[in-house]
Amino acid sequence: MLKIAVKRIYEDVSPDDGFRVLVDRIWPRGMSKEHAALDLWLKEIAPTTELRQWFHHQESSPENWQIFCGRYREELRHNPEPVKLLLQHCSEGAVTLLYSAKDTDHNQAIVLRDYLSGQQAP
């Protein structure tokens, strides 16, 4: 079973984080590279700019969240190389997916964690 955690990049670094991966396309506001303590910035696995902008301009609702999740999973299916790379790291130990969104319940890292959990590690 893969050990994948999700956490805001602004939270403190922990030894339990394992391999730390930023899964945002845009660098987090106010965050220095040193404080981020990243092992990898995987921009290519983030939602496309179009999908991200669509989601941020929608009224917050369960329906719009489900639409976002479905569209992002579809993008992931058509973007196998970054998914494969991340699964490789997951097979080697704990991975923490880092994101900058304020909403801790509705963000791409949660969708990505669930997507990866349903995949086979290489």
Short mmCIF file of N, CA and C in Angstrom, two decimals, residues 1 75 81 86:
data_model
loop_
_atom_site.label_atom_id
_atom_site.label_comp_id
_atom_site.label_asym_id
_atom_site.label_seq_id
_atom_site.Cartn_x
_atom_site.Cartn_y
_atom_site.Cartn_z
N MET A 1 0.84 -1.19 0.00
CA MET A 1 0.00 0.00 0.00
C MET A 1 0.88 1.25 0.00
N GLU A 75 -7.20 14.66 -17.07
CA GLU A 75 -5.89 15.21 -17.42
C GLU A 75 -4.77 14.27 -16.97
N GLU A 81 3.52 10.29 -17.91
CA GLU A 81 4.92 10.34 -17.47
C GLU A 81 5.10 10.91 -16.06
N LEU A 86 5.93 9.91 -10.19
CA LEU A 86 5.46 10.04 -8.81
C LEU A 86 5.17 8.68 -8.20
#
